[in-house]
mmCIF file of C-alpha atoms in Angstrom:
data_model
loop_
_atom_site.group_PDB
_atom_site.id
_atom_site.type_symbol
_atom_site.label_atom_id
_atom_site.label_comp_id
_atom_site.label_asym_id
_atom_site.label_seq_id
_atom_site.Cartn_x
_atom_site.Cartn_y
_atom_site.Cartn_z
ATOM 1 C CA MET A 17 104.017 102.030 72.814
ATOM 2 C CA PHE A 18 105.386 102.580 76.302
ATOM 3 C CA ALA A 19 102.790 102.108 79.044
ATOM 4 C CA VAL A 20 103.031 101.603 82.794
ATOM 5 C CA GLN A 21 100.632 100.304 85.420
ATOM 6 C CA SER A 22 100.902 102.405 88.570
ATOM 7 C CA SER A 23 100.486 99.252 90.669
ATOM 8 C CA ASP A 24 103.636 97.805 89.038
ATOM 9 C CA LEU A 25 105.881 100.787 89.794
ATOM 10 C CA GLU A 26 108.699 100.350 92.291
ATOM 11 C CA LEU A 27 108.160 103.423 94.471
ATOM 12 C CA LEU A 28 110.815 105.231 96.494
ATOM 13 C CA GLN A 29 109.831 105.879 100.127
ATOM 14 C CA ALA A 30 110.580 109.566 100.751
ATOM 15 C CA TRP A 31 110.356 111.578 103.964
ATOM 16 C CA GLN A 32 111.668 114.576 105.856
ATOM 17 C CA GLU A 33 113.138 113.923 109.270
ATOM 18 C CA HIS A 34 111.924 117.133 110.965
ATOM 19 C CA ASP A 35 108.226 116.161 110.665
ATOM 20 C CA PRO A 36 107.016 112.521 110.808
ATOM 21 C CA ARG A 37 103.894 113.410 108.758
ATOM 22 C CA LEU A 38 105.961 114.382 105.717
ATOM 23 C CA ARG A 39 106.093 110.945 104.072
ATOM 24 C CA TRP A 40 105.268 109.925 100.512
ATOM 25 C CA ARG A 41 106.161 107.378 97.830
ATOM 26 C CA VAL A 42 107.287 108.490 94.383
ATOM 27 C CA GLN A 43 108.504 107.353 90.975
ATOM 28 C CA PHE A 44 109.273 109.011 87.625
ATOM 29 C CA PRO A 45 108.083 106.296 85.206
ATOM 30 C CA PHE A 46 108.992 107.975 81.892
ATOM 31 C CA MET A 47 112.505 109.171 82.781
ATOM 32 C CA GLY A 48 114.928 108.075 80.091
ATOM 33 C CA VAL A 49 112.230 106.715 77.775
ATOM 34 C CA PRO A 50 112.912 107.698 74.124
ATOM 35 C CA ASN A 51 110.837 110.567 72.687
ATOM 36 C CA THR A 52 109.798 111.939 76.107
ATOM 37 C CA GLU A 53 112.124 114.952 76.181
ATOM 38 C CA SER A 54 109.253 117.476 76.007
ATOM 39 C CA PHE A 55 107.492 116.358 79.214
ATOM 40 C CA GLY A 56 108.086 114.716 82.562
ATOM 41 C CA VAL A 57 105.820 112.478 84.633
ATOM 42 C CA VAL A 58 105.785 111.847 88.369
ATOM 43 C CA TYR A 59 103.554 109.360 90.168
ATOM 44 C CA PHE A 60 103.134 109.732 93.922
ATOM 45 C CA GLU A 61 101.167 108.267 96.814
ATOM 46 C CA VAL A 62 100.445 109.718 100.260
ATOM 47 C CA GLU A 63 98.935 107.713 103.124
ATOM 48 C CA PRO A 64 96.118 109.110 105.339
ATOM 49 C CA GLY A 65 97.448 111.778 107.698
ATOM 50 C CA ASP A 66 100.706 112.165 105.748
ATOM 51 C CA ALA A 67 101.786 114.828 103.263
ATOM 52 C CA LEU A 68 104.018 115.489 100.277
ATOM 53 C CA ALA A 69 106.273 118.285 101.566
ATOM 54 C CA THR A 70 105.975 121.782 100.149
ATOM 55 C CA HIS A 71 108.447 122.359 97.343
ATOM 56 C CA THR A 72 108.951 124.184 94.050
ATOM 57 C CA ASP A 73 109.503 122.695 90.606
ATOM 58 C CA SER A 74 111.397 124.346 87.760
ATOM 59 C CA LYS A 75 108.643 123.568 85.209
ATOM 60 C CA ASP A 76 104.877 124.108 85.082
ATOM 61 C CA GLU A 77 103.010 121.040 86.337
ATOM 62 C CA ILE A 78 99.515 119.611 86.095
ATOM 63 C CA VAL A 79 98.587 117.182 88.898
ATOM 64 C CA ILE A 80 95.651 114.790 88.483
ATOM 65 C CA LEU A 81 94.318 113.081 91.606
ATOM 66 C CA LEU A 82 93.556 109.464 90.767
ATOM 67 C CA SER A 83 92.177 108.418 94.155
ATOM 68 C CA GLY A 84 91.745 109.692 97.680
ATOM 69 C CA HIS A 85 90.876 112.993 99.340
ATOM 70 C CA GLY A 86 93.156 115.725 100.518
ATOM 71 C CA GLU A 87 94.184 119.319 100.486
ATOM 72 C CA GLY A 88 96.406 120.887 97.884
ATOM 73 C CA THR A 89 98.290 124.096 98.504
ATOM 74 C CA VAL A 90 99.617 126.162 95.612
ATOM 75 C CA GLY A 91 101.231 129.420 96.667
ATOM 76 C CA ASP A 92 99.076 130.871 99.439
ATOM 77 C CA GLU A 93 95.877 129.109 98.332
ATOM 78 C CA THR A 94 94.694 125.807 99.859
ATOM 79 C CA GLN A 95 91.783 123.814 98.460
ATOM 80 C CA ARG A 96 90.088 120.508 99.298
ATOM 81 C CA LEU A 97 90.571 117.961 96.526
ATOM 82 C CA SER A 98 89.241 114.526 95.641
ATOM 83 C CA ALA A 99 89.713 111.937 92.899
ATOM 84 C CA GLY A 100 89.311 113.518 89.481
ATOM 85 C CA ALA A 101 90.664 116.934 90.513
ATOM 86 C CA VAL A 102 93.115 118.547 88.096
ATOM 87 C CA VAL A 103 95.473 121.164 89.557
ATOM 88 C CA PHE A 104 97.686 123.585 87.615
ATOM 89 C CA ILE A 105 100.927 124.554 89.364
ATOM 90 C CA PRO A 106 103.059 127.289 87.775
ATOM 91 C CA ALA A 107 106.816 126.807 87.754
ATOM 92 C CA MET A 108 108.620 127.885 90.949
ATOM 93 C CA VAL A 109 105.399 128.325 92.984
ATOM 94 C CA PRO A 110 105.558 126.479 96.339
ATOM 95 C CA HIS A 111 103.080 123.604 96.525
ATOM 96 C CA GLY A 112 102.287 120.417 98.426
ATOM 97 C CA PHE A 113 99.551 117.879 99.113
ATOM 98 C CA CYS A 114 98.157 116.482 102.371
ATOM 99 C CA ASN A 115 96.001 113.344 102.608
ATOM 100 C CA THR A 116 92.970 114.198 104.768
ATOM 101 C CA GLY A 117 91.004 111.102 103.786
ATOM 102 C CA THR A 118 90.900 107.475 104.872
ATOM 103 C CA GLU A 119 92.442 105.880 101.768
ATOM 104 C CA THR A 120 95.739 106.315 99.959
ATOM 105 C CA LEU A 121 95.928 109.510 97.902
ATOM 106 C CA ARG A 122 97.312 108.640 94.460
ATOM 107 C CA ALA A 123 98.236 111.225 91.857
ATOM 108 C CA VAL A 124 100.154 111.766 88.656
ATOM 109 C CA GLY A 125 101.919 114.989 87.752
ATOM 110 C CA ILE A 126 102.840 116.013 84.219
ATOM 111 C CA PHE A 127 105.614 118.573 83.770
ATOM 112 C CA ALA A 128 106.147 120.925 80.823
ATOM 113 C CA GLY A 129 109.601 119.452 80.239
ATOM 114 C CA ALA A 130 111.601 116.374 81.145
ATOM 115 C CA MET A 131 114.436 118.185 82.947
ATOM 116 C CA VAL A 132 112.751 119.198 86.218
ATOM 117 C CA THR A 133 114.488 120.384 89.376
ATOM 118 C CA SER A 134 112.532 120.219 92.654
ATOM 119 C CA THR A 135 113.593 122.287 95.679
ATOM 120 C CA PHE A 136 112.461 121.491 99.239
ATOM 121 C CA ALA A 137 113.017 123.530 102.434
ATOM 122 C CA GLU A 138 114.472 120.478 104.217
ATOM 123 C CA PRO A 139 116.417 117.483 102.862
ATOM 124 C CA VAL A 140 114.398 114.651 101.350
ATOM 125 C CA MET A 141 115.456 111.293 102.715
ATOM 126 C CA PRO A 142 116.881 108.817 101.846
ATOM 127 C CA LEU A 143 118.575 111.098 99.291
ATOM 128 C CA GLY A 144 119.709 113.639 101.896
ATOM 129 C CA GLN A 145 119.246 116.499 99.421
ATOM 130 C CA ARG A 146 117.063 119.636 99.349
ATOM 131 C CA VAL A 147 117.481 120.087 95.587
ATOM 132 C CA ILE A 148 116.580 117.090 93.452
ATOM 133 C CA GLY A 149 116.978 117.183 89.718
ATOM 134 C CA PRO A 150 118.224 115.553 86.573
ATOM 135 C CA PRO A 151 119.696 113.220 85.784
ATOM 136 C CA LEU A 152 118.305 111.525 88.918
ATOM 137 C CA ALA A 153 116.153 108.511 88.234
ATOM 138 C CA VAL A 154 114.536 107.247 91.419
ATOM 139 C CA HIS A 155 115.200 103.625 90.470
ATOM 140 C CA GLU A 156 118.957 104.407 90.468
ATOM 141 C CA VAL A 157 118.861 105.282 94.191
ATOM 142 C CA ARG A 158 118.009 101.767 95.349
#
């Protein structure tokens, strides 16, 4: 069995330089794990007042909010969300999350495939890239 504790993950600090509120932490805990070719997993955290920048992903995604309160935008629809919310995001539809609460927003996303490419309007730092995709493993960036 392969299991991870979110509190044990080494998260990458990510941000976009054009807006100081676009800051989040992220990790892909199952990347490269045997027998996980049919799905991908992302874990992310957003501090109060910050946001995960709007982007598209090449695969369908389901995001589950584990803790916190915020707003999720999928396409042109924005909705208030709290812990326990489950959000479906079709492939290539712009989406993002903003923490409107007072505690860290924590979430896990599950993709319908392991080879996911994410495209942002502005470069994601410290990577300096707008398009982020395989075979990138966040732990390799350190």
